[in-house]
Coordinates of C-alpha atoms in Angstrom, one line a residue:
M1 CA -3.4 -15.1 -15.3
K2 CA -2.6 -12.6 -18.1
S3 CA 0.6 -10.9 -19.2
L4 CA 1.4 -7.5 -17.7
V5 CA -0.4 -4.4 -18.9
S6 CA 0.8 -0.9 -18.0
V7 CA -1.2 0.5 -15.1
V8 CA -1.4 3.8 -16.9
T9 CA -3.4 2.3 -19.8
I10 CA -6.2 1.2 -17.5
L11 CA -6.3 3.9 -14.8
C12 CA -9.1 6.5 -15.3
I13 CA -7.6 9.8 -14.4
V14 CA -10.6 11.1 -12.6
S15 CA -10.7 11.9 -8.9
L16 CA -13.5 10.3 -6.8
S17 CA -16.1 12.8 -5.7
P18 CA -16.0 12.1 -2.0
T19 CA -18.8 12.2 0.4
A20 CA -17.8 14.4 3.3
M21 CA -18.5 12.3 6.4
A22 CA -16.1 13.1 9.2
V23 CA -14.7 10.4 11.4
T24 CA -13.6 10.4 15.0
F25 CA -11.2 8.2 16.9
S26 CA -11.4 6.9 20.5
D27 CA -8.4 6.1 22.7
V28 CA -9.2 2.4 23.6
T29 CA -5.7 1.6 24.9
Q30 CA -6.8 0.6 28.3
Q31 CA -9.9 -1.3 27.3
A32 CA -7.8 -3.2 24.8
N33 CA -5.2 -4.2 27.5
L34 CA -2.4 -2.4 25.7
N35 CA -1.5 0.1 28.4
N36 CA 1.6 0.6 30.7
Y37 CA 4.3 -0.5 28.3
P38 CA 7.0 2.2 28.2
D39 CA 9.8 2.9 25.7
C40 CA 7.9 2.1 22.5
R41 CA 9.6 3.0 19.2
A42 CA 8.0 0.8 16.4
S43 CA 4.9 -1.2 15.6
A44 CA 3.4 -3.5 13.0
W45 CA 0.0 -5.0 12.4
V46 CA 0.1 -8.7 11.3
D47 CA -2.1 -11.8 11.5
Y48 CA 0.7 -14.0 12.8
D49 CA -1.6 -16.9 13.7
R50 CA -3.8 -16.7 10.7
D51 CA -7.1 -16.5 12.7
G52 CA -8.5 -13.6 10.6
Y53 CA -7.6 -10.8 13.1
L54 CA -4.7 -8.5 13.1
D55 CA -2.3 -8.8 15.9
L56 CA 0.1 -6.1 17.1
L57 CA 3.9 -6.3 17.5
I58 CA 5.5 -3.4 19.4
G59 CA 9.3 -2.8 19.3
S60 CA 11.0 -1.3 22.3
E61 CA 14.0 0.9 22.9
G62 CA 14.3 -0.6 26.4
G63 CA 14.4 -4.2 25.2
V64 CA 11.0 -5.6 26.1
N65 CA 9.5 -6.2 22.6
R66 CA 5.9 -7.4 22.8
L67 CA 3.5 -9.4 20.7
H68 CA -0.2 -8.9 21.4
R69 CA -2.6 -11.4 20.1
N70 CA -6.0 -10.1 19.0
L71 CA -8.8 -12.0 20.7
G72 CA -11.4 -10.8 18.3
D73 CA -13.5 -9.0 20.9
G74 CA -11.6 -5.7 20.9
T75 CA -9.0 -6.8 23.4
F76 CA -5.5 -8.2 23.1
S77 CA -3.5 -10.8 25.1
N78 CA 0.3 -10.4 25.7
V79 CA 1.7 -13.6 24.2
T80 CA 5.4 -12.4 24.1
L81 CA 6.7 -15.3 26.2
E82 CA 4.9 -18.2 24.6
A83 CA 5.7 -16.7 21.1
Q84 CA 9.4 -16.6 22.1
I85 CA 9.8 -13.0 21.1
P86 CA 13.3 -12.2 22.4
Y87 CA 14.5 -9.4 24.8
R88 CA 16.6 -7.2 22.5
S89 CA 17.3 -3.6 23.4
G90 CA 17.4 -0.7 20.9
I91 CA 14.7 -2.0 18.5
W92 CA 13.6 0.8 16.3
G93 CA 12.2 -1.1 13.3
V94 CA 9.8 -4.1 13.0
N95 CA 8.9 -5.9 9.7
F96 CA 6.9 -9.0 8.8
A97 CA 6.9 -11.1 5.7
D98 CA 6.6 -14.7 4.8
I99 CA 10.2 -15.4 3.8
D100 CA 9.7 -19.1 2.9
N101 CA 6.1 -19.0 1.6
D102 CA 4.8 -21.4 4.2
G103 CA 1.7 -19.3 4.9
F104 CA 3.0 -17.7 8.2
D105 CA 4.6 -14.3 8.4
D106 CA 8.1 -14.1 9.9
L107 CA 9.6 -11.2 11.9
Y108 CA 12.6 -9.0 11.5
L109 CA 13.8 -6.7 14.2
S110 CA 16.1 -3.8 13.4
A111 CA 18.4 -2.7 16.3
R112 CA 19.6 0.9 16.4
A113 CA 21.2 0.0 19.8
P114 CA 20.9 1.6 23.2
D115 CA 24.1 3.5 22.6
T116 CA 24.0 5.4 19.3
F117 CA 27.4 4.1 18.1
S118 CA 27.4 0.7 19.8
A119 CA 25.0 -1.3 17.7
G120 CA 23.9 -4.8 18.5
R121 CA 22.7 -7.2 15.8
N122 CA 19.4 -7.5 14.0
V123 CA 17.2 -10.5 14.6
L124 CA 15.2 -12.7 12.2
L125 CA 12.5 -14.9 13.7
H126 CA 10.9 -17.7 11.8
N127 CA 7.2 -18.2 12.4
S128 CA 6.7 -21.9 13.2
G129 CA 2.9 -21.7 12.5
L130 CA 2.4 -23.2 16.0
G131 CA 2.2 -20.0 17.9
Y132 CA 5.9 -19.3 18.5
F133 CA 8.9 -18.0 16.6
D134 CA 12.4 -19.6 16.2
D135 CA 15.5 -17.4 16.1
I136 CA 17.2 -18.2 12.8
S137 CA 19.4 -15.0 12.7
D138 CA 22.7 -16.9 12.6
S139 CA 21.7 -19.8 10.2
S140 CA 19.9 -17.4 7.8
G141 CA 22.7 -14.9 7.4
A142 CA 20.4 -12.1 8.4
N143 CA 22.1 -11.3 11.7
V144 CA 23.8 -8.3 10.2
P145 CA 25.1 -5.6 12.5
G146 CA 22.5 -3.2 13.7
G147 CA 22.8 0.6 13.4
G148 CA 19.6 1.2 11.4
V149 CA 16.1 2.2 12.3
A150 CA 14.1 0.2 9.8
A151 CA 14.2 -2.4 7.0
C152 CA 11.9 -3.5 4.2
F153 CA 10.9 -6.8 2.5
A154 CA 10.3 -6.8 -1.3
P155 CA 10.7 -9.1 -4.3
F156 CA 13.3 -7.0 -6.1
S157 CA 14.3 -9.9 -8.2
K158 CA 10.7 -10.6 -9.2
G159 CA 11.1 -14.2 -8.0
P160 CA 8.8 -16.2 -5.7
F161 CA 10.5 -15.0 -2.5
V162 CA 11.0 -11.6 -0.8
D163 CA 14.4 -10.1 -0.4
L164 CA 15.5 -8.0 2.6
F165 CA 17.0 -4.5 2.5
V166 CA 18.6 -3.3 5.7
P167 CA 19.7 0.4 5.9
N168 CA 22.7 1.3 8.1
Q169 CA 22.6 4.5 9.9
Y170 CA 25.1 4.2 12.8
Y171 CA 27.2 1.1 12.6
P172 CA 30.7 2.6 12.6
S173 CA 32.8 -0.1 10.8
R174 CA 30.5 -0.3 7.8
E175 CA 28.8 2.7 6.3
F176 CA 26.9 0.8 3.6
P177 CA 23.5 -0.8 3.8
F178 CA 22.8 -4.6 3.4
F179 CA 21.0 -6.1 0.5
L180 CA 20.1 -9.7 1.5
S181 CA 18.9 -11.8 -1.4
N182 CA 16.5 -14.6 -0.4
N183 CA 17.7 -18.0 -1.6
G184 CA 14.3 -19.6 -0.8
N185 CA 15.6 -22.0 1.9
N186 CA 15.5 -19.5 4.9
V187 CA 19.0 -18.4 3.9
F188 CA 20.0 -15.0 2.7
S189 CA 23.0 -14.0 0.7
D190 CA 24.7 -10.6 1.0
E191 CA 24.6 -9.1 -2.5
T192 CA 25.0 -5.5 -1.6
G193 CA 27.9 -4.9 -4.0
F194 CA 26.4 -6.9 -6.8
M195 CA 23.2 -4.9 -6.5
G196 CA 25.1 -1.6 -6.8
L197 CA 24.3 -0.4 -3.3
L198 CA 27.8 0.2 -1.9
Y199 CA 27.0 3.8 -1.1
S200 CA 28.6 5.3 2.0
D201 CA 25.8 7.3 3.4
W202 CA 23.4 7.8 6.3
W203 CA 20.5 5.4 5.5
D204 CA 17.2 5.8 7.3
I205 CA 13.7 4.7 6.1
P206 CA 13.4 2.5 3.0
I207 CA 10.2 2.0 1.0
A208 CA 10.0 -0.4 -2.0
F209 CA 7.3 0.8 -4.6
D210 CA 6.8 1.4 -8.3
Y211 CA 6.9 5.2 -8.7
D212 CA 7.0 5.3 -12.5
N213 CA 4.5 2.5 -13.3
D214 CA 7.0 0.4 -15.2
G215 CA 6.2 -2.8 -13.3
R216 CA 9.5 -2.8 -11.5
L217 CA 10.0 -2.0 -7.8
E218 CA 12.2 1.0 -7.0
L219 CA 13.9 1.6 -3.7
F220 CA 13.4 4.9 -1.9
C221 CA 15.3 5.8 1.2
T222 CA 15.5 8.9 3.4
K223 CA 18.9 9.8 4.6
D224 CA 18.7 12.6 7.3
F225 CA 21.0 15.5 6.3
H226 CA 22.3 13.5 3.3
G227 CA 19.2 14.0 1.2
N228 CA 16.8 11.4 -0.1
S229 CA 17.5 8.8 -2.7
M230 CA 15.7 6.7 -5.3
Y231 CA 17.3 3.6 -6.8
D232 CA 15.9 2.2 -10.0
Q233 CA 16.5 -1.2 -11.7
P234 CA 16.3 -0.2 -15.4
Y235 CA 18.1 -3.4 -16.5
G236 CA 16.2 -5.7 -14.1
H237 CA 18.9 -6.2 -11.4
T238 CA 21.6 -3.6 -10.5
F239 CA 20.3 -0.5 -8.8
I240 CA 21.1 3.0 -10.3
N241 CA 20.7 6.2 -8.3
V242 CA 18.1 8.3 -10.2
S243 CA 17.5 10.9 -7.4
D244 CA 18.8 14.0 -9.1
S245 CA 16.2 13.8 -11.9
L246 CA 13.3 13.4 -9.5
H247 CA 13.7 16.7 -7.4
F248 CA 12.4 15.5 -4.1
Q249 CA 15.2 16.6 -1.8
T250 CA 14.6 17.8 1.7
S251 CA 16.8 19.3 4.4
C252 CA 16.6 16.4 6.9
G253 CA 14.5 13.5 5.6
Y254 CA 13.4 11.1 8.3
G255 CA 10.2 9.1 7.8
A256 CA 8.2 8.7 4.6
T257 CA 5.0 7.4 3.1
V258 CA 3.7 6.9 -0.5
G259 CA 0.2 7.0 -1.9
D260 CA -1.9 8.4 -4.7
V261 CA -3.4 11.5 -3.0
N262 CA -5.2 12.9 -6.0
N263 CA -6.1 9.5 -7.7
D264 CA -4.2 10.4 -10.9
G265 CA -2.6 7.0 -11.2
W266 CA 0.9 8.0 -9.8
F267 CA 2.3 7.5 -6.4
D268 CA 3.1 10.7 -4.4
L269 CA 5.5 11.1 -1.4
Y270 CA 5.3 12.7 2.0
I271 CA 8.6 13.0 3.8
T272 CA 8.9 14.0 7.5
N273 CA 11.8 16.1 8.6
W274 CA 13.8 16.2 11.8
H275 CA 15.2 19.1 13.8
D276 CA 13.8 22.5 12.7
Y277 CA 13.2 21.5 9.1
T278 CA 9.7 21.2 7.6
D279 CA 7.9 18.3 6.2
K280 CA 7.4 18.1 2.4
L281 CA 4.6 16.8 0.1
F282 CA 5.8 15.8 -3.3
L283 CA 3.3 15.0 -6.1
Y284 CA 4.5 13.1 -9.1
D285 CA 4.4 15.0 -12.4
S286 CA 4.0 12.2 -15.0
A287 CA 4.5 14.6 -18.0
Q288 CA 7.9 15.7 -16.7
R289 CA 8.7 12.4 -15.0
R290 CA 9.7 14.1 -11.7
Y291 CA 8.3 15.1 -8.3
R292 CA 7.1 18.6 -7.5
D293 CA 6.9 20.3 -4.1
N294 CA 3.1 20.8 -3.4
T295 CA 3.4 21.4 0.4
S296 CA 2.1 24.9 0.3
A297 CA -0.5 24.4 -2.4
W298 CA -2.0 21.5 -0.5
G299 CA -2.1 23.4 2.8
A300 CA 0.3 21.2 4.6
P301 CA 1.8 23.3 7.4
A302 CA 5.4 23.8 8.3
T303 CA 5.6 20.8 10.7
T304 CA 8.9 20.1 12.3
W305 CA 10.4 17.3 14.5
T306 CA 8.2 14.7 12.9
S307 CA 8.8 11.0 12.6
A308 CA 6.2 8.6 11.0
A309 CA 3.8 9.4 8.3
H310 CA 1.1 7.3 6.6
F311 CA -1.4 7.9 3.8
A312 CA -4.7 6.0 4.4
D313 CA -8.4 6.6 3.7
F314 CA -9.6 6.9 7.3
D315 CA -13.1 8.2 6.4
N316 CA -13.7 5.9 3.4
D317 CA -14.4 8.7 1.0
G318 CA -12.1 7.3 -1.7
L319 CA -9.2 9.7 -1.0
P320 CA -6.1 9.0 1.1
D321 CA -5.8 11.1 4.2
L322 CA -2.5 11.7 6.1
F323 CA -1.5 10.9 9.6
V324 CA 1.8 12.2 11.0
T325 CA 3.5 11.6 14.4
G326 CA 6.1 13.9 16.0
A327 CA 8.5 13.8 18.9
G328 CA 7.1 16.4 21.3
T329 CA 5.0 17.9 18.5
G330 CA 2.4 15.1 18.8
N331 CA 0.0 13.7 16.2
T332 CA -1.4 15.5 13.2
Y333 CA -4.4 14.3 11.1
Y334 CA -4.9 15.8 7.7
H335 CA -8.2 15.2 5.9
N336 CA -7.9 15.0 2.1
Q337 CA -10.3 17.6 0.5
S338 CA -11.4 16.5 -2.9
G339 CA -7.9 15.4 -3.9
Q340 CA -6.7 19.0 -3.9
R341 CA -5.9 20.0 -0.4
F342 CA -5.2 18.8 3.2
T343 CA -7.1 20.2 6.2
N344 CA -5.9 19.7 9.7
L345 CA -8.7 18.0 11.7
T346 CA -6.6 16.6 14.5
S347 CA -8.6 18.0 17.3
Q348 CA -12.0 17.3 15.7
A349 CA -10.9 13.7 15.1
G350 CA -9.8 13.1 18.7
L351 CA -6.2 12.4 17.8
T352 CA -4.5 15.2 19.8
N353 CA -1.5 13.9 21.7
Y354 CA 1.7 15.9 22.3
G355 CA 3.8 13.0 23.5
Y356 CA 7.0 11.7 21.9
N357 CA 5.3 9.7 19.2
W358 CA 7.2 7.4 16.8
G359 CA 6.6 4.5 14.5
A360 CA 2.8 4.5 14.1
S361 CA 1.1 1.7 12.1
I362 CA -2.3 1.4 10.4
G363 CA -4.7 -1.5 10.3
D364 CA -8.3 -2.6 10.6
Y365 CA -7.9 -4.6 13.8
D366 CA -11.6 -5.2 14.5
N367 CA -12.6 -6.0 10.8
D368 CA -15.3 -3.2 10.7
G369 CA -14.0 -1.7 7.5
F370 CA -12.4 1.4 9.1
L371 CA -8.7 1.9 9.6
D372 CA -7.4 2.1 13.2
I373 CA -4.1 3.5 14.4
F374 CA -1.5 2.4 16.9
V375 CA 1.0 5.1 18.0
P376 CA 4.1 4.1 20.0
E377 CA 5.3 6.6 22.6
Y378 CA 8.9 6.7 23.8
L379 CA 9.1 8.9 26.8
Y380 CA 7.2 9.4 30.1
G381 CA 6.2 5.8 30.4
N382 CA 3.0 6.0 28.4
G383 CA 4.0 3.2 26.0
G384 CA 1.6 4.0 23.2
K385 CA -2.0 4.6 22.2
L386 CA -4.5 2.5 20.3
Y387 CA -7.0 4.8 18.5
H388 CA -10.2 3.1 17.3
N389 CA -11.8 4.5 14.2
N390 CA -15.5 5.2 15.1
G391 CA -16.5 5.1 11.4
N392 CA -19.2 6.7 9.4
N393 CA -21.8 5.7 6.8
N394 CA -19.3 5.4 3.9
N395 CA -18.7 2.1 2.2
W396 CA -15.5 0.2 1.8
V397 CA -13.9 -3.0 0.4
E398 CA -10.7 -4.8 1.5
F399 CA -8.5 -7.3 -0.2
E400 CA -6.1 -9.9 1.3
L401 CA -3.8 -11.1 -1.5
E402 CA -2.0 -14.5 -1.7
G403 CA 0.7 -15.1 -4.3
T404 CA 1.3 -18.4 -6.0
H405 CA 3.9 -17.7 -8.7
S406 CA 4.9 -14.6 -6.7
N407 CA 5.7 -14.4 -3.0
K408 CA 3.0 -15.6 -0.6
D409 CA 2.2 -12.2 0.8
A410 CA 2.0 -10.6 -2.7
I411 CA 4.4 -7.9 -1.5
G412 CA 5.0 -5.5 -4.4
A413 CA 1.6 -6.2 -6.0
K414 CA -0.3 -3.2 -7.3
L415 CA -4.1 -2.9 -7.1
V416 CA -6.3 -0.6 -9.2
L417 CA -10.0 -0.3 -8.2
Q418 CA -12.4 1.3 -10.6
G419 CA -15.9 2.5 -10.0
G420 CA -18.3 5.1 -11.2
G421 CA -16.0 7.7 -12.6
Y422 CA -13.0 7.1 -10.4
S423 CA -9.9 4.9 -10.0
Q424 CA -7.8 4.3 -6.9
M425 CA -4.4 2.7 -6.6
R426 CA -2.6 0.8 -3.8
Q427 CA 0.6 -1.2 -3.5
V428 CA 1.4 -3.9 -1.0
I429 CA 4.3 -2.5 0.9
A430 CA 6.2 -4.2 3.8
G431 CA 7.8 -1.3 5.6
S432 CA 7.2 2.5 5.6
G433 CA 6.4 5.4 7.9
F434 CA 9.2 5.2 10.5
G435 CA 10.4 1.7 11.4
S436 CA 6.8 0.5 11.2
Q437 CA 4.6 -1.7 9.0
N438 CA 1.0 -1.3 8.2
S439 CA -1.4 -4.2 7.6
L440 CA -0.8 -6.0 4.3
V441 CA -4.6 -6.1 3.8
Q442 CA -5.4 -3.5 1.2
H443 CA -8.2 -1.1 2.1
F444 CA -10.3 1.1 -0.2
G445 CA -13.0 3.5 0.8
V446 CA -15.7 4.0 -1.9
G447 CA -17.9 6.7 -0.3
Q448 CA -21.6 6.1 -1.0
D449 CA -21.0 3.9 -4.0
T450 CA -22.7 0.5 -3.8
I451 CA -21.3 -1.0 -7.0
I452 CA -17.7 -1.4 -7.8
G453 CA -16.6 -1.7 -11.5
N454 CA -13.4 -3.6 -11.7
L455 CA -10.4 -4.6 -9.6
W456 CA -7.1 -5.1 -11.4
V457 CA -4.3 -6.9 -9.5
F458 CA -0.9 -6.6 -11.0
W459 CA 1.1 -9.3 -9.3
P460 CA 4.8 -8.6 -8.6
G461 CA 5.9 -10.8 -11.5
T462 CA 4.6 -10.4 -15.0
G463 CA 0.9 -11.1 -14.7
Y464 CA -2.4 -9.6 -13.7
D465 CA -5.9 -10.7 -12.8
I466 CA -9.2 -8.8 -13.2
Y467 CA -12.3 -9.1 -11.1
D468 CA -15.7 -7.5 -11.2
S469 CA -19.1 -7.8 -9.6
L470 CA -17.6 -6.9 -6.3
I471 CA -19.7 -6.2 -3.2
V472 CA -19.1 -3.3 -0.9
N473 CA -18.4 -3.7 2.8
T474 CA -16.6 -7.0 2.2
R475 CA -13.1 -8.4 2.7
Y476 CA -12.0 -10.6 -0.2
H477 CA -9.3 -13.2 -0.2
I478 CA -7.6 -13.3 -3.6
V479 CA -5.3 -16.1 -4.7
E480 CA -3.1 -15.3 -7.7
G481 CA -4.7 -16.8 -10.8
E482 CA -7.7 -18.3 -9.0
A483 CA -11.2 -17.4 -8.0
L484 CA -11.9 -14.5 -5.7
A485 CA -13.3 -15.7 -2.3
V486 CA -15.0 -14.5 0.8
N487 CA -14.3 -16.5 4.0
G488 CA -12.7 -19.2 1.8
E489 CA -15.7 -19.6 -0.5
P490 CA -15.2 -18.6 -4.2
V491 CA -17.5 -16.0 -5.4
Y492 CA -16.3 -15.0 -8.8
F493 CA -13.8 -16.1 -11.4
P494 CA -12.6 -13.4 -13.8
K495 CA -13.8 -13.5 -17.4
D496 CA -11.4 -13.3 -20.3
F497 CA -12.4 -9.9 -21.5
R498 CA -13.5 -6.7 -19.8
I499 CA -14.7 -3.2 -20.6
V500 CA -12.0 -1.2 -18.8
K501 CA -13.5 2.3 -19.2
T502 CA -15.5 4.6 -21.3
Y503 CA -14.5 8.2 -21.7
P504 CA -15.8 10.8 -21.9
N505 CA -19.0 9.6 -20.3
P506 CA -21.5 11.4 -20.5
F507 CA -20.5 12.5 -24.0
N508 CA -21.7 14.7 -26.8
S509 CA -19.9 14.0 -30.1
Q510 CA -17.8 10.8 -29.4
T511 CA -16.9 8.4 -26.7
Q512 CA -13.9 6.0 -26.5
I513 CA -14.4 2.4 -25.2
E514 CA -11.4 0.6 -23.9
I515 CA -11.6 -3.2 -23.7
C516 CA -9.1 -5.7 -22.4
V517 CA -9.0 -9.0 -24.2
G518 CA -7.3 -11.6 -21.9
Q519 CA -7.2 -14.6 -24.3
P520 CA -8.0 -15.4 -27.9
C521 CA -11.8 -15.3 -28.5
N522 CA -14.5 -14.4 -31.0
L523 CA -15.7 -11.0 -29.7
T524 CA -18.8 -9.0 -30.6
V525 CA -19.2 -5.4 -29.5
D526 CA -22.6 -3.7 -29.9
I527 CA -24.3 -0.5 -28.8
V528 CA -27.9 -1.2 -27.6
D529 CA -30.7 0.9 -26.2
I530 CA -32.3 0.5 -22.7
L531 CA -34.6 -2.2 -24.2
G532 CA -31.7 -4.2 -25.5
R533 CA -32.3 -3.4 -29.2
E534 CA -29.2 -3.1 -31.3
V535 CA -28.3 0.4 -32.3
K536 CA -24.9 -0.2 -33.9
S537 CA -22.4 -2.9 -34.3
L538 CA -18.8 -1.8 -33.5
L539 CA -16.9 -5.1 -33.9
A540 CA -17.4 -8.8 -34.7
E541 CA -14.2 -10.7 -35.2
R542 CA -11.7 -13.0 -33.6
L543 CA -9.1 -11.2 -31.4
E544 CA -5.8 -12.1 -29.8
P545 CA -5.0 -10.9 -26.3
R546 CA -4.7 -7.1 -26.4
M547 CA -5.9 -3.7 -25.2
L548 CA -8.6 -2.6 -27.7
T549 CA -10.0 1.0 -28.1
L550 CA -13.2 1.6 -30.1
A551 CA -15.0 4.8 -30.8
W552 CA -18.7 5.5 -31.0
D553 CA -20.0 8.8 -32.4
G554 CA -23.6 8.6 -31.3
T555 CA -24.9 7.3 -34.7
D556 CA -26.8 4.2 -35.7
Q557 CA -25.9 1.5 -38.1
R558 CA -26.8 3.8 -41.1
G559 CA -24.7 6.6 -39.7
D560 CA -27.6 8.7 -38.7
P561 CA -27.5 10.7 -35.4
I562 CA -29.6 9.2 -32.7
S563 CA -31.4 11.0 -29.8
S564 CA -30.0 11.8 -26.4
G565 CA -30.4 9.1 -23.7
I566 CA -29.0 6.1 -22.0
Y567 CA -27.4 3.4 -24.1
F568 CA -25.1 0.4 -23.3
C569 CA -22.0 -0.9 -24.8
R570 CA -22.4 -4.7 -24.8
V571 CA -19.4 -7.1 -25.2
T572 CA -19.8 -10.9 -25.6
N573 CA -18.0 -14.0 -26.7
G574 CA -21.2 -15.9 -27.1
I575 CA -21.0 -17.2 -23.5
D576 CA -20.0 -14.4 -21.2
L577 CA -21.4 -10.9 -21.3
N578 CA -20.0 -7.6 -20.1
S579 CA -21.7 -4.2 -20.5
S580 CA -21.2 -0.5 -19.6
R581 CA -23.7 2.3 -19.4
L582 CA -23.3 5.3 -21.8
L583 CA -25.0 8.7 -21.6
L584 CA -25.4 10.6 -24.8
I585 CA -26.2 14.3 -24.3
K586 CA -27.0 16.7 -27.2

């Protein structure tokens, strides 16, 4: 595993040219045996039994929280009793993470309470790995008073275990959130004050992500009428409120999601708004280091009374689409048009539903490479809807990460996927939307591409791994610092050097070639023609680990201009070889 390199240095700022292939969804709730469960508020996709299929946890306002095991044939079995999921009313938030790195994800339930100002206590359930959960709320120190609608797990300390942040919205005797530091022995310590989070406020939905690409996790939180807040850790520990400089305020922020909607290498924000206030789309302006309101420019309508939101590439065209739920306003599905605009295709996609919809969650439950949606419904006894993605002919690739030096779920890891003229970025996030959690498996659509250039995995510590020769329509299991595998079988071990990108390409006068050198080696870099004949030598020397940029001006070894055509940059250490195609146009 290599030392950390800035994501910005390797991310090609070019949007994928998507292949427009619409997708539709089918309501399969009844066929999947998920019908007739009322009072749903929250949901999460997780493979709790490690059988390779995503299971579904549904949190209930009425108290009957349910775990549904995926049988692998499109149906689910209610295993709530045998799994020992407790009856607890007022559950608005559900989160999973492997708190002790034993390979099985544990469950945290956030209780807003049946009576707004009479909160119960939150619940932490340890996954035994034997099909049931043990309540360790008291012994772990995580049984903090309820009053919030969500929580999030994240390795804020960059250690091997995930910490737990619990917002507080309604609990009357304490107006502060809880920051629970993971001691690594299934015990958490309250370090709220030490972390600088003793802010008296109205805390709603937290999301832990790296908005400024500095390798540290920041903490974002919506706060209803109290604005939105971003807390940075510039000195590696204590949080500092940096909200004023980011310009992402809304009138009544409720739910939120993050994603790189234009594939420019920076995470953008969509914030839902309650009451009669409208949702907002904020794109990150890296030059000014702030967010800008692009709601109108992107065609996002003045939606009100919304709750959850999720960016996800539902049609596998390489661009994140947007799904939003609303209380009485129903679902809205926005298709991402070329990384420049959203188009409302709710009706065409078959997602119209004007119920009181809440904490939706996204995951590929049938392992077909297309993301599906579960939408909890609170009123009228409907319980919720499972929408199966019917797919199209676009290709995809999925990655399940496993940390070794970092936390087992690799929460906080950032992935950059590079292909023919595009880059996409994801981050492993345990809690977003509105009291919900998407699958931790990272999904990328790649359109009609059949070859994937590189995958960079920036682990939530100080290291990264690089993989290439990836096959489309495959789910990979990646263990930190080890070989990439499919179904447990290793298929590729990353080399110690890699051509990161060439730009511009095609080119006329000059092209830049970026190379990552992972460890000391004797490296030779040549330009060759399509027959493998050397045209020009660019480098032949011993190098230490570094990012290297070379230039080629379309001349041969004598400095004479050569004709237009296809050439290759060839990099070798005498054993391994890496090459990249170049197109010279005159």
